[in-house]
């Protein structure tokens, strides 16, 4: 698509009645209900919507599967939700080249089902893959535990098309793996929560599907013992694809175990002939100091174990839980977890998941455990415990009690402000939601 001087721009209020609409009550962001939610059915219709929103100076928030809408500051304004789930074509799939081009509304589970027929996979996790969309995954820019084995989604993106607020689609990167053109543009939109443009399509690298997997689980009496085992496996040459440590509360949730222990879960993915030996080697590494060591000894059981571990990381209704993600490094995770446990010592049901592959600590606790002023104190203390912080879920009143859910304004923030000014001068895209409330 290109800019067309003859394009007649209709305001949103002029065209809204012609658009497919959704029930607005299902599209709350931080308890704010928009006036309209539209679900464009083509890229051209999306362009009309964006131009109309801009003409009326409204504020729009894009939606994919809606699984991570809790990430971000409360929007400064929110008039229109744009549901992108109908923009979901697979534009190109080249199994021999192991690349594909897909529209942003494609769901991860659907893509992986299609790729599975060719024994290929897009190796990223999502809390709810049957709902999570490629656009949403990119705009959030998170990673799951399998980042250890496969890297972040960012590294699988070889091209991207993004719609600006005048309805024009810009392309960066390309269709081939060896391509650096437009690389910076792709990095900009990864993690920007849709505040700089609407992701329309992506070109992605895919990989051969691992043929089988096993998961080794070892229980420990203390964080120190679990941490030591985790770091030994990490430093080994075993090539495991995910490694997390869970505190007793999170372990119980992931295993239904009545026992109360710290646990390490290690994922091995390889051809059948190699995976059993790999799991045995992991067992040998973690056995010293462990109270118990078991292996999920089928691919299905191993996958189910990681679905359960992932559930502890997924978003829950904001009224119920607070979720906070702290960035650290594998070598500092134990100390970071110790600080968090100290800060939250009075709270019940605190669940900690230490992702050694990403150097991230996920903390979850019931929202009822803190009022607004207590939350400010907790947030300040946790901010000091890690290198960076993100509140992924919290009731709106708790989010509003702190300066920024992404913590301190980063160095170089003025460059981000300039980008926002360039890409979205009228502040119509997710205003206030991203870092520094841009
Ligand atoms: C256990 C676990 C593992 C995970 N593993 C990974 C992983 O390996 N890799 C990874 O990348 N993520 C991972 N995630 C993060 C998460 O699953 C995804 O980011 C999430 O599913 C987002 O998809 P969605 O379609 O539901 O987005 P939504 O919740 O609908 O949207 C998320 C954000 O993106 C914006 N947005 C949505 N669509 C667009 C668009 N087309 N253009 C611009 N902005 C848009 C929205 O406004 C919103 O701010 C993981 C999460 C968990 C809990």
GROMACS .gro file of C-alpha atoms and ligand atoms in nm:
model
  491
    1UNK     CA    1   0.000   0.000   0.000
    2UNK     CA    2   0.123   0.352  -0.061
    3UNK     CA    3   0.014   0.696   0.038
    4UNK     CA    4  -0.245   0.823  -0.203
    5UNK     CA    5  -0.309   1.193  -0.240
    6UNK     CA    6  -0.664   1.115  -0.355
    7UNK     CA    7  -0.753   0.913  -0.046
    8UNK     CA    8  -1.068   1.057   0.105
    9UNK     CA    9  -1.027   1.057   0.480
   10UNK     CA   10  -1.345   0.988   0.668
   11UNK     CA   11  -1.360   1.050   1.039
   12UNK     CA   12  -1.409   0.756   1.271
   13UNK     CA   13  -1.758   0.872   1.361
   14UNK     CA   14  -1.850   0.880   0.990
   15UNK     CA   15  -1.739   0.524   0.922
   16UNK     CA   16  -1.789   0.338   1.250
   17UNK     CA   17  -2.138   0.210   1.167
   18UNK     CA   18  -2.002   0.028   0.860
   19UNK     CA   19  -1.734  -0.157   1.057
   20UNK     CA   20  -1.754  -0.499   1.224
   21UNK     CA   21  -1.787  -0.421   1.594
   22UNK     CA   22  -1.733  -0.613   1.917
   23UNK     CA   23  -1.878  -0.597   2.266
   24UNK     CA   24  -1.682  -0.319   2.442
   25UNK     CA   25  -1.715  -0.475   2.789
   26UNK     CA   26  -1.472  -0.750   2.684
   27UNK     CA   27  -1.198  -0.503   2.596
   28UNK     CA   28  -1.125  -0.323   2.923
   29UNK     CA   29  -0.773  -0.195   2.975
   30UNK     CA   30  -0.700  -0.120   3.340
   31UNK     CA   31  -1.076  -0.103   3.405
   32UNK     CA   32  -1.128   0.158   3.128
   33UNK     CA   33  -1.400   0.065   2.880
   34UNK     CA   34  -1.367   0.209   2.529
   35UNK     CA   35  -1.657   0.371   2.343
   36UNK     CA   36  -1.615   0.132   2.048
   37UNK     CA   37  -1.426  -0.183   1.955
   38UNK     CA   38  -1.386  -0.255   1.585
   39UNK     CA   39  -1.252  -0.567   1.417
   40UNK     CA   40  -1.123  -0.472   1.071
   41UNK     CA   41  -1.132  -0.756   0.820
   42UNK     CA   42  -0.859  -0.633   0.583
   43UNK     CA   43  -0.549  -0.417   0.587
   44UNK     CA   44  -0.732  -0.154   0.383
   45UNK     CA   45  -1.012  -0.142   0.638
   46UNK     CA   46  -0.754  -0.113   0.917
   47UNK     CA   47  -0.603   0.186   0.734
   48UNK     CA   48  -0.946   0.351   0.717
   49UNK     CA   49  -0.994   0.294   1.089
   50UNK     CA   50  -0.656   0.443   1.179
   51UNK     CA   51  -0.706   0.745   0.958
   52UNK     CA   52  -1.055   0.798   1.104
   53UNK     CA   53  -0.928   0.769   1.461
   54UNK     CA   54  -0.659   1.026   1.384
   55UNK     CA   55  -0.902   1.262   1.209
   56UNK     CA   56  -1.122   1.260   1.519
   57UNK     CA   57  -0.819   1.287   1.755
   58UNK     CA   58  -0.935   0.974   1.938
   59UNK     CA   59  -0.707   0.727   2.118
   60UNK     CA   60  -0.687   0.364   2.005
   61UNK     CA   61  -0.544   0.053   2.165
   62UNK     CA   62  -0.465  -0.249   1.944
   63UNK     CA   63  -0.570  -0.595   2.065
   64UNK     CA   64  -0.437  -0.936   1.962
   65UNK     CA   65  -0.552  -1.231   2.171
   66UNK     CA   66  -0.588  -1.010   2.479
   67UNK     CA   67  -0.370  -1.237   2.694
   68UNK     CA   68  -0.120  -0.971   2.803
   69UNK     CA   69  -0.327  -0.652   2.810
   70UNK     CA   70  -0.229  -0.604   3.174
   71UNK     CA   71   0.126  -0.516   3.069
   72UNK     CA   72   0.162  -0.138   3.050
   73UNK     CA   73   0.069   0.179   3.233
   74UNK     CA   74  -0.300   0.267   3.245
   75UNK     CA   75  -0.384   0.441   2.916
   76UNK     CA   76  -0.403   0.820   2.933
   77UNK     CA   77  -0.702   0.797   2.694
   78UNK     CA   78  -0.882   0.500   2.541
   79UNK     CA   79  -1.170   0.556   2.298
   80UNK     CA   80  -1.138   0.276   2.043
   81UNK     CA   81  -1.019  -0.084   2.073
   82UNK     CA   82  -0.887  -0.229   1.746
   83UNK     CA   83  -0.918  -0.608   1.746
   84UNK     CA   84  -0.666  -0.744   1.493
   85UNK     CA   85  -0.770  -1.108   1.511
   86UNK     CA   86  -0.934  -1.104   1.166
   87UNK     CA   87  -0.614  -0.991   0.995
   88UNK     CA   88  -0.478  -1.340   1.011
   89UNK     CA   89  -0.369  -1.474   0.672
   90UNK     CA   90  -0.058  -1.683   0.620
   91UNK     CA   91   0.090  -1.486   0.332
   92UNK     CA   92   0.373  -1.723   0.248
   93UNK     CA   93   0.520  -2.044   0.386
   94UNK     CA   94   0.836  -2.186   0.238
   95UNK     CA   95   0.911  -2.511   0.420
   96UNK     CA   96   1.237  -2.566   0.231
   97UNK     CA   97   1.371  -2.221   0.317
   98UNK     CA   98   1.225  -2.247   0.667
   99UNK     CA   99   1.073  -1.898   0.650
  100UNK     CA  100   0.718  -1.770   0.659
  101UNK     CA  101   0.526  -1.447   0.629
  102UNK     CA  102   0.213  -1.412   0.839
  103UNK     CA  103  -0.032  -1.138   0.931
  104UNK     CA  104  -0.031  -1.007   1.285
  105UNK     CA  105  -0.358  -1.169   1.394
  106UNK     CA  106  -0.235  -1.526   1.330
  107UNK     CA  107  -0.252  -1.731   1.646
  108UNK     CA  108   0.058  -1.914   1.765
  109UNK     CA  109  -0.118  -2.250   1.811
  110UNK     CA  110  -0.266  -2.236   1.459
  111UNK     CA  111   0.073  -2.158   1.309
  112UNK     CA  112   0.245  -2.435   1.495
  113UNK     CA  113  -0.024  -2.683   1.393
  114UNK     CA  114   0.037  -2.593   1.028
  115UNK     CA  115   0.416  -2.606   1.070
  116UNK     CA  116   0.389  -2.936   1.257
  117UNK     CA  117   0.263  -3.103   0.938
  118UNK     CA  118   0.610  -3.031   0.796
  119UNK     CA  119   0.788  -3.119   1.123
  120UNK     CA  120   0.873  -2.755   1.180
  121UNK     CA  121   0.795  -2.510   1.460
  122UNK     CA  122   0.815  -2.145   1.562
  123UNK     CA  123   1.004  -2.203   1.887
  124UNK     CA  124   0.843  -1.947   2.116
  125UNK     CA  125   0.618  -2.007   2.413
  126UNK     CA  126   0.309  -1.819   2.510
  127UNK     CA  127   0.088  -1.847   2.812
  128UNK     CA  128  -0.217  -1.923   2.599
  129UNK     CA  129  -0.093  -2.017   2.250
  130UNK     CA  130  -0.445  -2.086   2.125
  131UNK     CA  131  -0.521  -1.715   2.180
  132UNK     CA  132  -0.183  -1.539   2.156
  133UNK     CA  133  -0.121  -1.366   1.823
  134UNK     CA  134   0.207  -1.300   1.644
  135UNK     CA  135   0.145  -0.924   1.659
  136UNK     CA  136   0.075  -0.932   2.031
  137UNK     CA  137   0.378  -1.151   2.101
  138UNK     CA  138   0.597  -0.901   1.919
  139UNK     CA  139   0.441  -0.591   2.071
  140UNK     CA  140   0.486  -0.728   2.425
  141UNK     CA  141   0.840  -0.844   2.357
  142UNK     CA  142   0.856  -1.094   2.643
  143UNK     CA  143   1.027  -1.429   2.639
  144UNK     CA  144   0.944  -1.759   2.797
  145UNK     CA  145   1.173  -2.019   2.953
  146UNK     CA  146   1.259  -2.177   2.615
  147UNK     CA  147   1.454  -1.864   2.530
  148UNK     CA  148   1.750  -2.055   2.679
  149UNK     CA  149   1.741  -2.303   2.391
  150UNK     CA  150   1.606  -2.096   2.104
  151UNK     CA  151   1.665  -1.726   2.178
  152UNK     CA  152   1.395  -1.458   2.186
  153UNK     CA  153   1.125  -1.406   1.923
  154UNK     CA  154   1.309  -1.088   1.826
  155UNK     CA  155   1.587  -1.301   1.676
  156UNK     CA  156   1.340  -1.498   1.463
  157UNK     CA  157   1.196  -1.187   1.298
  158UNK     CA  158   1.350  -1.121   0.957
  159UNK     CA  159   1.099  -0.869   0.827
  160UNK     CA  160   0.804  -0.665   0.946
  161UNK     CA  161   0.528  -0.442   0.808
  162UNK     CA  162   0.389  -0.171   1.030
  163UNK     CA  163   0.102   0.073   0.976
  164UNK     CA  164   0.159   0.431   1.080
  165UNK     CA  165  -0.110   0.668   1.203
  166UNK     CA  166  -0.173   0.796   0.850
  167UNK     CA  167  -0.265   0.444   0.737
  168UNK     CA  168   0.054   0.386   0.537
  169UNK     CA  169   0.231   0.051   0.567
  170UNK     CA  170   0.611   0.059   0.596
  171UNK     CA  171   0.821  -0.252   0.546
  172UNK     CA  172   1.150  -0.337   0.710
  173UNK     CA  173   1.379  -0.637   0.664
  174UNK     CA  174   1.288  -0.898   0.404
  175UNK     CA  175   1.200  -1.259   0.333
  176UNK     CA  176   1.544  -1.410   0.364
  177UNK     CA  177   1.740  -1.505   0.670
  178UNK     CA  178   2.056  -1.312   0.580
  179UNK     CA  179   1.903  -0.969   0.581
  180UNK     CA  180   1.992  -0.669   0.792
  181UNK     CA  181   1.803  -0.392   0.613
  182UNK     CA  182   1.545  -0.235   0.841
  183UNK     CA  183   1.672  -0.424   1.142
  184UNK     CA  184   1.639  -0.123   1.369
  185UNK     CA  185   1.277  -0.069   1.274
  186UNK     CA  186   1.195  -0.424   1.381
  187UNK     CA  187   1.368  -0.374   1.714
  188UNK     CA  188   1.173  -0.053   1.772
  189UNK     CA  189   0.834  -0.216   1.748
  190UNK     CA  190   0.935  -0.525   1.947
  191UNK     CA  191   0.818  -0.446   2.301
  192UNK     CA  192   0.664  -0.106   2.215
  193UNK     CA  193   0.308  -0.221   2.307
  194UNK     CA  194   0.180  -0.086   1.977
  195UNK     CA  195   0.264   0.272   2.076
  196UNK     CA  196   0.464   0.347   1.758
  197UNK     CA  197   0.247   0.176   1.497
  198UNK     CA  198   0.026  -0.125   1.433
  199UNK     CA  199   0.214  -0.438   1.334
  200UNK     CA  200   0.047  -0.573   1.021
  201UNK     CA  201   0.264  -0.870   0.923
  202UNK     CA  202   0.591  -1.041   1.003
  203UNK     CA  203   0.846  -1.253   0.820
  204UNK     CA  204   0.978  -1.522   1.050
  205UNK     CA  205   1.247  -1.787   1.065
  206UNK     CA  206   1.128  -2.130   1.171
  207UNK     CA  207   1.319  -2.439   1.281
  208UNK     CA  208   1.287  -2.817   1.257
  209UNK     CA  209   1.057  -2.944   1.531
  210UNK     CA  210   1.241  -3.119   1.815
  211UNK     CA  211   1.144  -3.483   1.793
  212UNK     CA  212   1.115  -3.568   2.158
  213UNK     CA  213   1.160  -3.418   2.501
  214UNK     CA  214   1.203  -3.503   2.867
  215UNK     CA  215   1.189  -3.290   3.180
  216UNK     CA  216   1.399  -3.355   3.489
  217UNK     CA  217   1.256  -3.227   3.818
  218UNK     CA  218   1.459  -3.218   4.137
  219UNK     CA  219   1.336  -3.105   4.479
  220UNK     CA  220   1.557  -2.920   4.729
  221UNK     CA  221   1.528  -2.798   5.086
  222UNK     CA  222   1.665  -2.453   5.012
  223UNK     CA  223   1.699  -2.188   4.744
  224UNK     CA  224   2.077  -2.211   4.781
  225UNK     CA  225   2.081  -2.581   4.687
  226UNK     CA  226   1.842  -2.529   4.394
  227UNK     CA  227   2.046  -2.233   4.270
  228UNK     CA  228   2.369  -2.429   4.283
  229UNK     CA  229   2.217  -2.715   4.083
  230UNK     CA  230   2.068  -2.469   3.831
  231UNK     CA  231   2.398  -2.296   3.772
  232UNK     CA  232   2.585  -2.624   3.734
  233UNK     CA  233   2.343  -2.740   3.462
  234UNK     CA  234   2.365  -2.400   3.295
  235UNK     CA  235   2.744  -2.412   3.287
  236UNK     CA  236   2.748  -2.770   3.155
  237UNK     CA  237   2.760  -2.841   2.783
  238UNK     CA  238   2.430  -3.029   2.798
  239UNK     CA  239   2.238  -2.788   2.574
  240UNK     CA  240   1.911  -2.794   2.770
  241UNK     CA  241   1.633  -2.572   2.634
  242UNK     CA  242   1.471  -2.438   2.953
  243UNK     CA  243   1.564  -2.424   3.320
  244UNK     CA  244   1.356  -2.274   3.598
  245UNK     CA  245   1.362  -2.283   3.976
  246UNK     CA  246   1.033  -2.249   4.165
  247UNK     CA  247   0.972  -2.169   4.530
  248UNK     CA  248   0.759  -2.412   4.737
  249UNK     CA  249   0.430  -2.232   4.659
  250UNK     CA  250   0.499  -2.222   4.284
  251UNK     CA  251   0.624  -2.583   4.292
  252UNK     CA  252   0.297  -2.700   4.449
  253UNK     CA  253   0.102  -2.516   4.179
  254UNK     CA  254   0.309  -2.667   3.896
  255UNK     CA  255   0.318  -3.024   4.028
  256UNK     CA  256   0.013  -3.074   4.252
  257UNK     CA  257   0.268  -3.208   4.497
  258UNK     CA  258   0.173  -3.200   4.863
  259UNK     CA  259   0.542  -3.154   4.942
  260UNK     CA  260   0.682  -2.811   5.004
  261UNK     CA  261   1.015  -2.776   4.832
  262UNK     CA  262   1.217  -2.556   4.608
  263UNK     CA  263   1.236  -2.730   4.270
  264UNK     CA  264   1.442  -2.715   3.955
  265UNK     CA  265   1.280  -2.814   3.625
  266UNK     CA  266   1.508  -2.877   3.328
  267UNK     CA  267   1.380  -2.929   2.974
  268UNK     CA  268   1.572  -3.151   2.730
  269UNK     CA  269   1.471  -3.154   2.360
  270UNK     CA  270   1.653  -3.375   2.109
  271UNK     CA  271   1.610  -3.673   1.877
  272UNK     CA  272   1.477  -3.982   2.061
  273UNK     CA  273   1.817  -4.152   2.053
  274UNK     CA  274   1.983  -3.859   2.236
  275UNK     CA  275   1.717  -3.724   2.469
  276UNK     CA  276   1.716  -4.010   2.718
  277UNK     CA  277   2.092  -3.989   2.766
  278UNK     CA  278   2.070  -3.610   2.797
  279UNK     CA  279   1.807  -3.639   3.073
  280UNK     CA  280   2.024  -3.895   3.254
  281UNK     CA  281   2.319  -3.656   3.244
  282UNK     CA  282   2.102  -3.376   3.384
  283UNK     CA  283   1.990  -3.608   3.663
  284UNK     CA  284   2.353  -3.672   3.753
  285UNK     CA  285   2.420  -3.297   3.767
  286UNK     CA  286   2.127  -3.215   3.995
  287UNK     CA  287   2.136  -3.521   4.221
  288UNK     CA  288   2.375  -3.396   4.490
  289UNK     CA  289   2.179  -3.218   4.768
  290UNK     CA  290   1.846  -3.302   4.600
  291UNK     CA  291   1.572  -3.458   4.814
  292UNK     CA  292   1.414  -3.625   4.517
  293UNK     CA  293   1.479  -3.645   4.140
  294UNK     CA  294   1.224  -3.757   3.881
  295UNK     CA  295   1.197  -3.741   3.502
  296UNK     CA  296   0.885  -3.687   3.293
  297UNK     CA  297   0.970  -3.969   3.057
  298UNK     CA  298   0.745  -3.900   2.761
  299UNK     CA  299   0.717  -3.599   2.531
  300UNK     CA  300   0.350  -3.546   2.627
  301UNK     CA  301   0.422  -3.555   2.999
  302UNK     CA  302   0.714  -3.316   2.957
  303UNK     CA  303   0.503  -3.069   2.757
  304UNK     CA  304   0.225  -3.088   3.014
  305UNK     CA  305   0.477  -3.009   3.288
  306UNK     CA  306   0.581  -2.690   3.104
  307UNK     CA  307   0.219  -2.593   3.046
  308UNK     CA  308   0.175  -2.609   3.422
  309UNK     CA  309   0.491  -2.409   3.489
  310UNK     CA  310   0.376  -2.153   3.229
  311UNK     CA  311   0.041  -2.116   3.406
  312UNK     CA  312   0.224  -1.969   3.703
  313UNK     CA  313   0.361  -1.699   3.470
  314UNK     CA  314   0.047  -1.614   3.277
  315UNK     CA  315  -0.173  -1.317   3.348
  316UNK     CA  316  -0.453  -1.363   3.596
  317UNK     CA  317  -0.744  -1.128   3.652
  318UNK     CA  318  -0.586  -0.807   3.778
  319UNK     CA  319  -0.823  -0.790   4.074
  320UNK     CA  320  -0.683  -1.118   4.203
  321UNK     CA  321  -0.308  -1.107   4.159
  322UNK     CA  322  -0.009  -0.880   4.129
  323UNK     CA  323   0.262  -1.008   3.892
  324UNK     CA  324   0.601  -0.844   3.878
  325UNK     CA  325   0.894  -0.937   3.655
  326UNK     CA  326   1.246  -0.849   3.761
  327UNK     CA  327   1.540  -0.856   3.523
  328UNK     CA  328   1.865  -0.988   3.663
  329UNK     CA  329   2.133  -1.231   3.548
  330UNK     CA  330   2.153  -1.602   3.618
  331UNK     CA  331   2.440  -1.547   3.861
  332UNK     CA  332   2.243  -1.287   4.058
  333UNK     CA  333   1.900  -1.456   4.057
  334UNK     CA  334   1.947  -1.620   4.396
  335UNK     CA  335   2.030  -1.287   4.562
  336UNK     CA  336   1.742  -1.116   4.380
  337UNK     CA  337   1.500  -1.386   4.496
  338UNK     CA  338   1.632  -1.351   4.852
  339UNK     CA  339   1.560  -0.976   4.848
  340UNK     CA  340   1.211  -1.030   4.710
  341UNK     CA  341   1.132  -1.297   4.971
  342UNK     CA  342   1.252  -1.056   5.241
  343UNK     CA  343   1.038  -0.769   5.106
  344UNK     CA  344   0.727  -0.988   5.085
  345UNK     CA  345   0.792  -1.183   5.405
  346UNK     CA  346   0.454  -1.088   5.554
  347UNK     CA  347   0.248  -1.183   5.249
  348UNK     CA  348   0.089  -1.526   5.198
  349UNK     CA  349   0.097  -1.727   4.883
  350UNK     CA  350   0.394  -1.556   4.719
  351UNK     CA  351   0.500  -1.753   4.411
  352UNK     CA  352   0.849  -1.712   4.269
  353UNK     CA  353   0.973  -1.852   3.938
  354UNK     CA  354   1.339  -1.798   3.854
  355UNK     CA  355   1.403  -1.832   3.481
  356UNK     CA  356   1.775  -1.900   3.449
  357UNK     CA  357   1.769  -1.891   3.068
  358UNK     CA  358   1.637  -1.535   3.055
  359UNK     CA  359   1.777  -1.408   3.387
  360UNK     CA  360   1.424  -1.317   3.497
  361UNK     CA  361   1.245  -1.352   3.828
  362UNK     CA  362   0.865  -1.371   3.818
  363UNK     CA  363   0.687  -1.281   4.143
  364UNK     CA  364   0.316  -1.328   4.197
  365UNK     CA  365   0.110  -1.257   4.509
  366UNK     CA  366  -0.256  -1.193   4.589
  367UNK     CA  367  -0.357  -0.832   4.525
  368UNK     CA  368  -0.539  -0.824   4.860
  369UNK     CA  369  -0.200  -0.852   5.036
  370UNK     CA  370  -0.121  -0.482   4.982
  371UNK     CA  371  -0.297  -0.147   4.980
  372UNK     CA  372  -0.179   0.142   4.763
  373UNK     CA  373   0.080   0.286   5.001
  374UNK     CA  374   0.216  -0.060   5.086
  375UNK     CA  375   0.240  -0.135   4.715
  376UNK     CA  376   0.451   0.178   4.662
  377UNK     CA  377   0.697   0.056   4.925
  378UNK     CA  378   0.705  -0.297   4.781
  379UNK     CA  379   0.755  -0.161   4.429
  380UNK     CA  380   1.041   0.067   4.539
  381UNK     CA  381   1.215  -0.214   4.725
  382UNK     CA  382   1.172  -0.462   4.440
  383UNK     CA  383   1.298  -0.202   4.191
  384UNK     CA  384   1.625  -0.202   4.383
  385UNK     CA  385   1.641  -0.583   4.387
  386UNK     CA  386   1.680  -0.632   4.011
  387UNK     CA  387   1.832  -0.455   3.713
  388UNK     CA  388   1.492  -0.366   3.570
  389UNK     CA  389   1.130  -0.414   3.675
  390UNK     CA  390   0.792  -0.453   3.505
  391UNK     CA  391   0.456  -0.481   3.678
  392UNK     CA  392   0.281  -0.725   3.444
  393UNK     CA  393  -0.051  -0.741   3.628
  394UNK     CA  394  -0.203  -0.535   3.907
  395UNK     CA  395  -0.539  -0.377   3.981
  396UNK     CA  396  -0.564  -0.029   3.825
  397UNK     CA  397  -0.557   0.148   4.164
  398UNK     CA  398  -0.222  -0.014   4.251
  399UNK     CA  399  -0.074   0.070   3.911
  400UNK     CA  400  -0.188   0.430   3.951
  401UNK     CA  401  -0.017   0.453   4.290
  402UNK     CA  402   0.329   0.420   4.131
  403UNK     CA  403   0.511   0.645   3.888
  404UNK     CA  404   0.564   0.395   3.607
  405UNK     CA  405   0.503   0.018   3.584
  406UNK     CA  406   0.835  -0.007   3.397
  407UNK     CA  407   1.033   0.151   3.681
  408UNK     CA  408   1.285   0.431   3.650
  409UNK     CA  409   1.300   0.623   3.324
  410UNK     CA  410   1.590   0.475   3.127
  411UNK     CA  411   1.895   0.662   3.004
  412UNK     CA  412   1.832   0.782   2.651
  413UNK     CA  413   1.463   0.835   2.716
  414UNK     CA  414   1.464   1.155   2.509
  415UNK     CA  415   1.533   0.939   2.201
  416UNK     CA  416   1.216   0.741   2.276
  417UNK     CA  417   1.022   1.066   2.315
  418UNK     CA  418   1.147   1.180   1.972
  419UNK     CA  419   1.042   0.849   1.818
  420UNK     CA  420   0.692   0.882   1.963
  421UNK     CA  421   0.673   1.238   1.830
  422UNK     CA  422   0.782   1.117   1.485
  423UNK     CA  423   0.566   0.804   1.461
  424UNK     CA  424   0.258   0.923   1.651
  425UNK     CA  425   0.258   1.305   1.673
  426UNK     CA  426  -0.109   1.322   1.774
  427UNK     CA  427  -0.069   1.056   2.045
  428UNK     CA  428  -0.351   0.838   1.923
  429UNK     CA  429  -0.181   0.498   1.969
  430UNK     CA  430  -0.196   0.351   2.320
  431UNK     CA  431  -0.115   0.691   2.476
  432UNK     CA  432   0.049   0.672   2.816
  433UNK     CA  433   0.089   0.294   2.819
  434UNK     CA  434   0.453   0.235   2.742
  435UNK     CA  435   0.777   0.318   2.919
  436UNK     CA  436   0.785   0.671   3.064
  437UNK     CA  437   0.407   0.692   3.001
  438UNK     CA  438   0.470   0.784   2.636
  439LIG     C1  439   0.482  -1.892   3.023
  439LIG     C2  440   0.496  -1.782   2.924
  439LIG     C3  441   0.584  -1.797   2.820
  439LIG     C4  442   0.599  -1.697   2.726
  439LIG     N1  443   0.690  -1.714   2.628
  439LIG     C5  444   0.708  -1.619   2.536
  439LIG     C6  445   0.807  -1.636   2.434
  439LIG     O1  446   0.876  -1.736   2.429
  439LIG     N2  447   0.824  -1.538   2.343
  439LIG     C7  448   0.747  -1.426   2.346
  439LIG     O2  449   0.765  -1.339   2.260
  439LIG     N3  450   0.652  -1.405   2.442
  439LIG     C8  451   0.632  -1.500   2.538
  439LIG     N4  452   0.540  -1.482   2.636
  439LIG     C9  453   0.458  -1.359   2.638
  439LIG    C10  454   0.311  -1.374   2.595
  439LIG     O3  455   0.262  -1.503   2.593
  439LIG    C11  456   0.274  -1.303   2.466
  439LIG     O4  457   0.338  -1.182   2.459
  439LIG    C12  458   0.123  -1.285   2.459
  439LIG     O5  459   0.065  -1.407   2.437
  439LIG    C13  460   0.075  -1.171   2.371
  439LIG     O6  461  -0.017  -1.209   2.267
  439LIG     P1  462  -0.164  -1.150   2.255
  439LIG     O7  463  -0.204  -1.170   2.114
  439LIG     O8  464  -0.254  -1.208   2.358
  439LIG     O9  465  -0.140  -0.995   2.284
  439LIG     P2  466  -0.242  -0.892   2.349
  439LIG    O10  467  -0.253  -0.918   2.495
  439LIG    O11  468  -0.367  -0.884   2.271
  439LIG    O12  469  -0.163  -0.758   2.324
  439LIG    C14  470  -0.044  -0.735   2.392
  439LIG    C15  471   0.006  -0.593   2.364
  439LIG    O13  472   0.039  -0.579   2.228
  439LIG    C16  473  -0.038  -0.476   2.166
  439LIG     N5  474  -0.070  -0.531   2.034
  439LIG    C17  475  -0.141  -0.643   2.006
  439LIG     N6  476  -0.141  -0.666   1.874
  439LIG    C18  477  -0.070  -0.567   1.817
  439LIG    C19  478  -0.034  -0.533   1.682
  439LIG     N7  479  -0.071  -0.610   1.578
  439LIG     N8  480   0.039  -0.422   1.660
  439LIG    C20  481   0.078  -0.345   1.762
  439LIG     N9  482   0.048  -0.370   1.891
  439LIG    C21  483  -0.025  -0.480   1.918
  439LIG    C22  484  -0.154  -0.453   2.258
  439LIG    O14  485  -0.201  -0.321   2.254
  439LIG    C23  486  -0.095  -0.485   2.394
  439LIG    O15  487  -0.028  -0.376   2.449
  439LIG    C24  488   0.523  -1.579   2.734
  439LIG    C25  489   0.433  -1.564   2.838
  439LIG    C26  490   0.421  -1.663   2.934
  439LIG    C27  491   0.326  -1.644   3.046
   0.00000   0.00000   0.00000
